[in-house]
Coordinates of C-alpha atoms in Angstrom, one line a residue:
Chain G
M31 CA -21.2 1.3 -31.8
R32 CA -22.2 5.0 -31.6
L33 CA -24.7 4.4 -28.8
T34 CA -22.2 2.3 -26.8
A35 CA -19.7 5.1 -26.9
I36 CA -22.2 7.5 -25.6
A37 CA -23.3 5.1 -22.9
A38 CA -19.7 4.6 -21.9
A39 CA -19.2 8.4 -21.7
V40 CA -22.2 8.8 -19.5
T41 CA -21.0 6.1 -17.2
L42 CA -17.6 7.7 -17.0
V43 CA -19.0 11.0 -16.0
A44 CA -21.2 9.4 -13.3
G45 CA -18.1 7.5 -12.0
V46 CA -20.1 5.5 -9.5
A47 CA -22.3 2.4 -9.8
H48 CA -26.0 3.0 -10.0
A49 CA -28.6 0.6 -8.8
E50 CA -30.2 -1.4 -11.6
S51 CA -33.8 -0.3 -12.1
H52 CA -35.3 -2.8 -14.5
S53 CA -37.1 -5.9 -13.3
G54 CA -34.6 -8.5 -14.6
A55 CA -31.7 -7.5 -12.3
V56 CA -30.6 -9.8 -9.5
A57 CA -29.7 -8.0 -6.3
P58 CA -26.1 -8.6 -5.0
E59 CA -27.4 -10.6 -2.0
D60 CA -29.5 -12.8 -4.2
V61 CA -26.8 -14.0 -6.6
Q62 CA -26.7 -17.8 -6.8
Y63 CA -23.2 -19.2 -6.9
G64 CA -22.6 -22.8 -8.0
E65 CA -20.3 -25.1 -6.2
T66 CA -17.2 -23.8 -8.0
G67 CA -18.3 -20.2 -7.8
A68 CA -19.9 -19.9 -11.3
V69 CA -23.1 -17.9 -11.9
A70 CA -25.5 -19.3 -14.5
T71 CA -27.6 -16.4 -15.7
S72 CA -27.2 -12.8 -16.5
L73 CA -27.2 -10.5 -13.4
S74 CA -29.0 -7.7 -15.3
G75 CA -31.3 -10.0 -17.3
M76 CA -29.7 -8.4 -20.4
P77 CA -26.7 -9.4 -22.6
G78 CA -23.4 -7.7 -21.9
D79 CA -21.8 -5.0 -24.2
A80 CA -18.2 -5.8 -24.8
A81 CA -17.1 -2.3 -25.8
N82 CA -18.5 -0.8 -22.6
G83 CA -16.9 -3.7 -20.7
Q84 CA -13.5 -2.7 -22.0
V85 CA -14.1 0.8 -20.5
V86 CA -15.1 -0.7 -17.2
F87 CA -12.0 -2.9 -17.3
S88 CA -9.6 -0.1 -17.8
T89 CA -11.1 2.8 -15.8
K90 CA -9.9 3.4 -12.2
S91 CA -13.3 4.5 -10.8
M92 CA -15.0 1.4 -12.3
G93 CA -13.4 -2.1 -12.5
N94 CA -9.8 -0.9 -12.6
C95 CA -9.1 -4.5 -13.5
V96 CA -6.0 -3.4 -15.5
S97 CA -4.3 -2.5 -12.3
C98 CA -3.9 -6.2 -11.5
H99 CA -4.3 -7.9 -14.9
A100 CA -2.5 -7.6 -18.2
V101 CA -4.4 -8.0 -21.5
A102 CA -2.3 -8.1 -24.6
Q103 CA -5.3 -6.9 -26.8
L104 CA -5.4 -3.5 -24.9
T105 CA -2.4 -2.1 -26.8
D106 CA -3.2 1.5 -25.9
V107 CA -3.5 1.0 -22.1
P108 CA -0.1 1.6 -20.5
F109 CA 1.1 0.0 -17.2
Q110 CA -0.9 -3.2 -17.0
G111 CA -0.6 -4.9 -13.7
E112 CA 0.7 -8.4 -12.7
V113 CA -0.9 -9.1 -9.3
G114 CA -3.4 -11.4 -11.1
P115 CA -2.9 -13.7 -14.1
E116 CA -2.8 -12.3 -17.6
L117 CA -6.3 -12.4 -19.2
T118 CA -5.3 -12.4 -22.8
W119 CA -7.0 -15.8 -23.4
S120 CA -9.9 -15.7 -20.9
G121 CA -12.5 -16.1 -23.7
E122 CA -11.0 -19.5 -24.4
S123 CA -10.0 -20.8 -21.0
R124 CA -13.2 -19.8 -19.1
S125 CA -16.9 -20.1 -19.7
E126 CA -19.3 -17.2 -19.5
E127 CA -20.7 -18.6 -16.2
E128 CA -17.3 -19.0 -14.6
L129 CA -16.3 -15.5 -15.6
R130 CA -19.6 -14.0 -14.3
G131 CA -19.0 -15.7 -10.9
I132 CA -15.3 -14.5 -10.8
V133 CA -16.2 -10.9 -11.6
A134 CA -19.2 -10.8 -9.2
N135 CA -17.3 -12.3 -6.3
A136 CA -14.0 -14.0 -7.0
K137 CA -13.9 -15.3 -3.4
M138 CA -16.5 -17.9 -4.3
S139 CA -14.1 -19.3 -7.0
F140 CA -10.8 -18.8 -5.2
D141 CA -10.6 -19.1 -1.5
G142 CA -9.2 -15.9 0.1
T143 CA -8.1 -14.4 -3.2
V144 CA -6.6 -11.0 -3.4
M145 CA -9.1 -10.1 -6.1
P146 CA -11.9 -7.7 -4.8
A147 CA -15.6 -8.7 -5.1
F148 CA -17.3 -6.3 -7.5
Y149 CA -20.9 -7.2 -6.9
K150 CA -21.3 -7.3 -3.2
T151 CA -22.6 -4.7 -0.7
N152 CA -21.8 -5.8 2.8
G153 CA -19.3 -7.6 5.0
Y154 CA -16.7 -4.9 4.7
I155 CA -14.3 -3.7 7.4
R156 CA -14.2 0.1 7.7
P157 CA -15.8 0.7 4.3
G158 CA -14.9 4.1 2.9
N159 CA -16.6 6.7 0.7
G160 CA -14.7 5.8 -2.5
Y161 CA -11.1 6.9 -2.4
T162 CA -11.6 9.8 0.0
G163 CA -10.4 7.9 3.1
K164 CA -13.7 9.0 4.9
A165 CA -16.3 6.6 6.2
A166 CA -19.0 5.4 3.8
E167 CA -22.3 7.1 4.4
G168 CA -25.0 4.4 4.6
D169 CA -24.9 1.2 2.6
L170 CA -22.5 1.1 -0.3
P171 CA -23.6 0.2 -3.8
P172 CA -21.6 -2.6 -5.3
I173 CA -18.5 -1.4 -7.1
L174 CA -20.0 -2.4 -10.4
T175 CA -23.7 -2.5 -11.4
A176 CA -25.2 -5.8 -12.7
Q177 CA -25.0 -4.5 -16.2
Q178 CA -21.3 -3.4 -15.8
V179 CA -20.5 -7.0 -14.6
E180 CA -22.3 -8.4 -17.7
D181 CA -20.4 -5.9 -19.9
V182 CA -17.0 -6.9 -18.4
V183 CA -17.9 -10.6 -18.9
A184 CA -18.8 -9.9 -22.5
F185 CA -15.4 -8.2 -23.0
L186 CA -13.5 -11.0 -21.4
L187 CA -15.3 -13.5 -23.7
T188 CA -13.8 -11.6 -26.7
L189 CA -10.3 -12.3 -25.4
K190 CA -8.8 -15.1 -27.6
E191 CA -5.6 -16.0 -29.3
Q192 CA -5.5 -13.8 -32.4
Chain X
M173 CA -11.4 -28.4 -6.1
K174 CA -11.0 -29.3 -9.7
F175 CA -11.7 -25.7 -10.8
K176 CA -9.0 -24.3 -8.4
A177 CA -6.4 -26.8 -9.5
M178 CA -7.1 -25.8 -13.1
T179 CA -6.7 -22.2 -12.3
A180 CA -3.3 -22.8 -10.8
I181 CA -2.1 -24.4 -14.0
A182 CA -3.7 -21.7 -16.1
A183 CA -2.0 -19.1 -14.0
L184 CA 1.4 -20.8 -14.6
L185 CA 0.8 -20.9 -18.3
L186 CA -0.4 -17.4 -18.5
A187 CA 2.3 -15.9 -16.2
P188 CA 3.3 -12.6 -17.8
A189 CA 6.9 -12.6 -19.1
A190 CA 7.0 -8.9 -20.1
F191 CA 8.1 -7.5 -16.6
A192 CA 11.4 -7.8 -15.0
G193 CA 9.8 -8.1 -11.5
G194 CA 11.4 -8.7 -8.2
A195 CA 14.0 -6.7 -6.2
D196 CA 17.2 -5.8 -8.1
D197 CA 20.7 -6.8 -7.0
D198 CA 22.2 -3.3 -6.7
V199 CA 24.3 -2.3 -3.7
L200 CA 23.6 0.9 -1.7
V201 CA 26.6 2.9 -0.4
I202 CA 25.9 6.4 0.7
N203 CA 28.5 9.2 0.2
G204 CA 30.9 6.5 -0.7
E205 CA 31.3 5.5 2.9
I206 CA 28.1 4.3 4.6
E207 CA 27.5 0.7 3.5
M208 CA 23.8 -0.1 3.8
T209 CA 22.2 -3.5 4.5
T210 CA 19.3 -3.4 2.2
K211 CA 18.6 -7.1 2.2
A212 CA 18.7 -9.3 5.3
D213 CA 17.5 -12.6 6.6
A214 CA 14.0 -12.2 7.9
P215 CA 13.9 -11.9 11.7
A216 CA 12.6 -15.0 13.5
H217 CA 9.1 -13.5 14.2
L218 CA 8.5 -13.5 10.5
D219 CA 8.9 -17.2 10.2
G220 CA 6.5 -18.5 7.5
A221 CA 5.8 -15.0 6.2
L222 CA 9.0 -13.9 4.6
D223 CA 12.5 -15.4 4.1
Q224 CA 14.2 -12.2 3.4
V225 CA 13.5 -8.6 4.2
I226 CA 14.2 -6.0 1.5
S227 CA 14.4 -2.3 1.6
G228 CA 12.0 -0.4 -0.7
W229 CA 15.1 1.1 -2.4
H230 CA 15.5 -2.1 -4.4
F231 CA 12.2 -1.7 -6.1
R232 CA 12.8 1.8 -7.4
A233 CA 14.1 2.8 -10.8
D234 CA 17.9 3.3 -11.2
E235 CA 17.7 7.0 -11.5
T236 CA 15.7 7.3 -8.2
Q237 CA 18.1 4.9 -6.5
Q238 CA 21.0 7.0 -7.6
L239 CA 19.6 10.1 -5.9
E240 CA 19.9 8.4 -2.5
T241 CA 23.6 7.6 -2.8
D242 CA 24.9 11.1 -2.3
D243 CA 23.7 13.7 0.2
F244 CA 24.2 16.4 -2.4
E245 CA 21.7 14.7 -4.7
N246 CA 19.3 13.6 -2.0
Q247 CA 16.8 16.5 -1.8
G248 CA 15.6 15.1 1.5
M249 CA 18.8 16.5 3.0
I250 CA 17.6 20.0 2.4
F251 CA 14.9 19.4 4.9
V252 CA 17.5 17.9 7.3
D253 CA 19.5 21.1 7.0
Q254 CA 16.4 23.1 8.0
A255 CA 15.9 20.7 11.0
I256 CA 19.6 21.4 12.1
D257 CA 18.7 25.1 12.4
Q258 CA 15.7 24.2 14.4
W259 CA 17.7 21.9 16.6
N260 CA 19.9 24.8 17.6
T261 CA 17.2 27.3 18.0
A262 CA 15.6 28.0 21.4
A263 CA 11.8 27.6 21.5
G264 CA 9.1 27.7 24.2
S265 CA 8.8 29.4 27.6
E266 CA 12.0 27.7 29.0
G267 CA 14.1 29.3 26.3
K268 CA 15.8 26.0 25.5
S269 CA 16.9 24.4 22.3
C270 CA 17.2 20.7 21.6
A271 CA 21.0 21.2 21.5
D272 CA 21.0 22.7 25.0
C273 CA 20.1 19.3 26.4
H274 CA 21.2 16.9 23.7
G275 CA 24.4 18.4 22.3
A276 CA 25.1 17.4 18.7
P277 CA 22.6 15.0 17.1
E278 CA 25.3 12.7 15.8
D279 CA 26.7 12.2 19.3
N280 CA 23.5 11.4 21.1
M281 CA 20.8 10.4 18.6
A282 CA 22.4 7.7 16.5
M283 CA 20.5 4.8 18.0
V284 CA 17.1 6.5 18.2
T285 CA 15.6 5.6 14.8
A286 CA 16.8 2.0 15.0
T287 CA 15.0 1.4 18.3
Y288 CA 11.8 3.4 18.0
P289 CA 8.9 3.1 18.5
K290 CA 9.8 2.2 22.0
Y291 CA 7.9 1.7 25.3
D292 CA 8.5 4.5 27.7
S293 CA 7.7 3.4 31.3
D294 CA 7.5 6.9 32.7
A295 CA 4.9 7.9 30.1
G296 CA 3.4 4.4 30.3
E297 CA 3.0 4.1 26.6
L298 CA 4.7 3.1 23.4
Q299 CA 6.3 6.2 21.8
T300 CA 7.3 7.0 18.3
V301 CA 10.1 9.4 17.7
Q302 CA 7.6 12.2 17.1
M303 CA 5.8 11.5 20.4
Q304 CA 9.1 11.5 22.2
M305 CA 10.1 14.9 20.6
N306 CA 6.7 16.3 21.6
E307 CA 7.3 15.1 25.1
C308 CA 10.5 17.2 25.2
R309 CA 8.7 20.2 23.7
T310 CA 5.7 20.2 26.0
E311 CA 7.2 19.0 29.2
R312 CA 10.8 20.3 29.0
M313 CA 10.7 23.3 26.7
G314 CA 7.3 24.8 27.4
A315 CA 6.6 24.7 23.7
D316 CA 3.6 23.6 21.7
P317 CA 3.6 20.1 20.4
W318 CA 4.2 19.7 16.7
K319 CA 1.2 18.4 14.8
Y320 CA 1.7 14.8 13.9
D321 CA 3.5 14.4 10.6
S322 CA 3.7 18.1 10.1
G323 CA 6.7 19.5 8.2
A324 CA 8.6 20.5 11.3
A325 CA 8.1 17.2 13.0
V326 CA 9.0 15.1 9.9
N327 CA 12.0 17.2 9.2
M328 CA 13.4 16.7 12.7
E329 CA 12.6 13.0 12.5
A330 CA 14.7 12.9 9.3
L331 CA 17.6 14.7 11.0
I332 CA 17.5 12.1 13.8
A333 CA 17.3 9.2 11.2
S334 CA 20.1 10.6 9.1
V335 CA 22.6 10.4 12.0
G336 CA 21.6 6.8 12.5
R337 CA 22.0 5.7 8.9
G338 CA 23.6 2.2 8.5
T339 CA 22.5 1.1 12.0
P340 CA 20.4 -2.1 11.8
V341 CA 16.7 -1.6 12.8
Q342 CA 16.2 -3.4 16.1
V343 CA 12.9 -2.5 17.7
A344 CA 11.9 -4.5 20.8
I345 CA 8.6 -6.4 20.4
D346 CA 8.6 -8.3 23.7
G347 CA 7.7 -7.2 27.3
D348 CA 5.7 -4.0 27.5
A349 CA 5.9 -3.6 23.7
A350 CA 4.2 -7.0 23.0
P351 CA 0.5 -5.8 23.1
Y352 CA 1.3 -3.1 20.6
Y353 CA 3.1 -5.5 18.4
E354 CA 0.1 -7.9 18.5
Q355 CA -2.3 -5.0 17.7
G356 CA -0.2 -3.9 14.8
K357 CA 0.1 -7.4 13.4
E358 CA -3.6 -7.9 13.5
M359 CA -4.0 -4.7 11.5
Y360 CA -1.4 -5.8 9.0
Y361 CA -3.4 -8.8 8.1
T362 CA -6.9 -7.1 8.2
R363 CA -8.5 -6.7 4.8
Y364 CA -9.8 -3.2 4.9
G365 CA -12.3 -1.3 2.8
Q366 CA -14.5 -2.1 -0.1
L367 CA -11.6 -3.6 -2.0
E368 CA -10.9 -5.9 1.0
L369 CA -7.1 -5.6 0.8
S370 CA -4.6 -6.0 3.7
C371 CA -1.1 -4.7 3.9
A372 CA 0.0 -8.3 3.4
N373 CA -2.0 -8.8 0.2
C374 CA 0.1 -6.2 -1.5
H375 CA 3.4 -6.0 0.5
E376 CA 3.9 -9.7 1.5
E377 CA 2.1 -11.7 -1.2
N378 CA 2.9 -9.4 -4.1
F379 CA 6.1 -7.5 -3.5
G380 CA 8.1 -7.5 -6.8
N381 CA 4.9 -7.4 -8.9
Y382 CA 3.5 -4.4 -10.6
I383 CA 0.1 -3.0 -9.6
R384 CA -0.7 -0.7 -12.5
A385 CA 2.5 1.5 -12.8
D386 CA 3.7 0.9 -9.2
H387 CA 6.3 -1.7 -8.5
L388 CA 5.2 -3.2 -5.1
S389 CA 7.9 -3.3 -2.4
Q390 CA 7.6 -5.0 1.0
G391 CA 6.3 -1.7 2.4
Q392 CA 9.3 -1.4 4.8
I393 CA 9.8 1.7 6.9
N394 CA 13.5 1.6 7.5
G395 CA 13.8 4.4 4.9
F396 CA 11.5 6.9 6.6
P397 CA 11.0 9.7 6.4
T398 CA 11.0 9.4 2.6
Y399 CA 11.6 12.2 0.2
R400 CA 9.1 11.5 -2.6
L401 CA 9.6 12.9 -6.1
K402 CA 5.9 12.9 -6.3
N403 CA 5.4 15.7 -3.7
A404 CA 8.9 17.0 -3.3
K405 CA 8.9 16.9 0.5
L406 CA 9.6 14.5 3.3
N407 CA 6.8 12.1 4.1
G408 CA 6.0 10.5 7.5
V409 CA 5.4 6.8 8.0
Q410 CA 1.9 7.2 9.3
S411 CA 0.8 9.5 6.4
R412 CA 2.0 6.7 4.1
F413 CA -0.1 4.2 6.0
K414 CA -3.0 6.5 5.8
G415 CA -2.7 6.7 2.0
C416 CA -2.3 2.9 1.6
I417 CA -5.5 2.2 3.6
R418 CA -7.4 5.0 1.8
D419 CA -6.6 3.3 -1.5
T420 CA -8.5 0.2 -0.5
R421 CA -11.6 2.3 -0.5
A422 CA -11.6 2.3 3.3
E423 CA -12.2 4.7 6.1
T424 CA -8.6 5.2 7.0
F425 CA -6.9 6.1 10.3
S426 CA -5.2 9.4 11.3
P427 CA -1.5 9.9 11.8
G428 CA -0.8 9.9 15.5
S429 CA -3.7 7.6 16.3
D430 CA -3.2 4.7 18.7
E431 CA -3.8 2.3 15.8
F432 CA -1.1 3.8 13.6
V433 CA 1.4 3.9 16.5
A434 CA 0.9 0.2 17.0
L435 CA 1.1 -0.5 13.3
E436 CA 4.3 1.5 13.1
L437 CA 5.9 -0.7 15.7
Y438 CA 4.8 -3.8 13.8
V439 CA 5.9 -2.7 10.4
K440 CA 9.2 -1.4 11.8
S441 CA 9.8 -4.8 13.4
R442 CA 9.3 -6.5 10.0
G443 CA 12.5 -4.6 9.0
N444 CA 14.6 -5.6 11.9
G445 CA 18.1 -6.2 10.4
L446 CA 17.8 -3.6 7.6
S447 CA 19.8 -0.5 7.9
V448 CA 18.2 2.8 8.9
E449 CA 18.1 4.6 5.6
G450 CA 16.1 7.8 6.2
P451 CA 15.7 10.2 4.6
S452 CA 15.5 7.9 1.6
V453 CA 14.3 8.8 -1.9
R454 CA 11.2 7.3 -3.4
N455 CA 8.9 8.1 -6.3

């Protein structure tokens, strides 16, 4: 777990998504969504890391999922949101493929959903430079990297009735 | 479609029970005498969108709500006092004060906040209260315009609101105001920024829900300017809009822009029927 903690810290410091460099990664525009919005294979070509996924889930500059979703297992994270459904049982109610599709672009699973798309780079109206309120300079990276998506999915898969 | 139906059921089953949610049932009376309408049947033009319109006051904590019930506790009134001094002080090359032409604010300004933004046919444009005040400053007083949402402008706007408290918001959206209303409405439902969120996503579909630590209201503006505990000053409507759009990871608009003037009319019209409440207290 040591390594993961360091990796998480590094990501925290960076604060923004970095393009995936290794060959196995699927670019945001190449993701294949099934009929119901599921995505069959890992976006990074690597397995996800649940501990890092928990950090992505709870950190504002990354997934910030906790602003909309409550997760009973995250006992030390205050003020969990309720705009989206509670995810305490996601590891039982959803498959890995479904979860990957929902995190990458939830609009493919739920028409017009309020949930943002985390692995997408275009089609935005007045995209900004993070939370500065200023215009984005050039193309935006996706909010999460392919690996961060996999990490969050791995974290969600650990969420089961205890 | 199977997947989506399943989701709906899952969402029902998983619905969080831990939060109280929704608007509370408290009643707002200011200084023991001004009875405020903080919930009203939605105006006809909101058919299909909302049944009831609710002041942001109902979504705040009891201690915050309490501060608004008494002008001695409402810190926003300190800024209103500053504006009263300004109202009576001559400024500009004509050596005139607001009072020279308008007398006492309570006598002549009581209907202003309830009816603005308003189309001004001489100016040929929709005007917010701040634009109208700047018209007086530049064209009648020979004074510099106030910067949009600057302290002086927002404080004076709060003085004008305060003498209209209790009056139902009743902005016109037809006639010459109609194109501004349509532009504002279009903006209200546009999903801005990298998070692709519209005003409606948060303030129409999710009012009553918590988003992180924030209890979402309907984003009404009957209570503006608002005194926020967060920054201990009065805050203008359009600066609030600016912040909400920025938080969707979008390129936002500036206070005083044509876009925000139109949006102000539209959002204000969503509160037609609610009492003018400014300066209100929010967190």
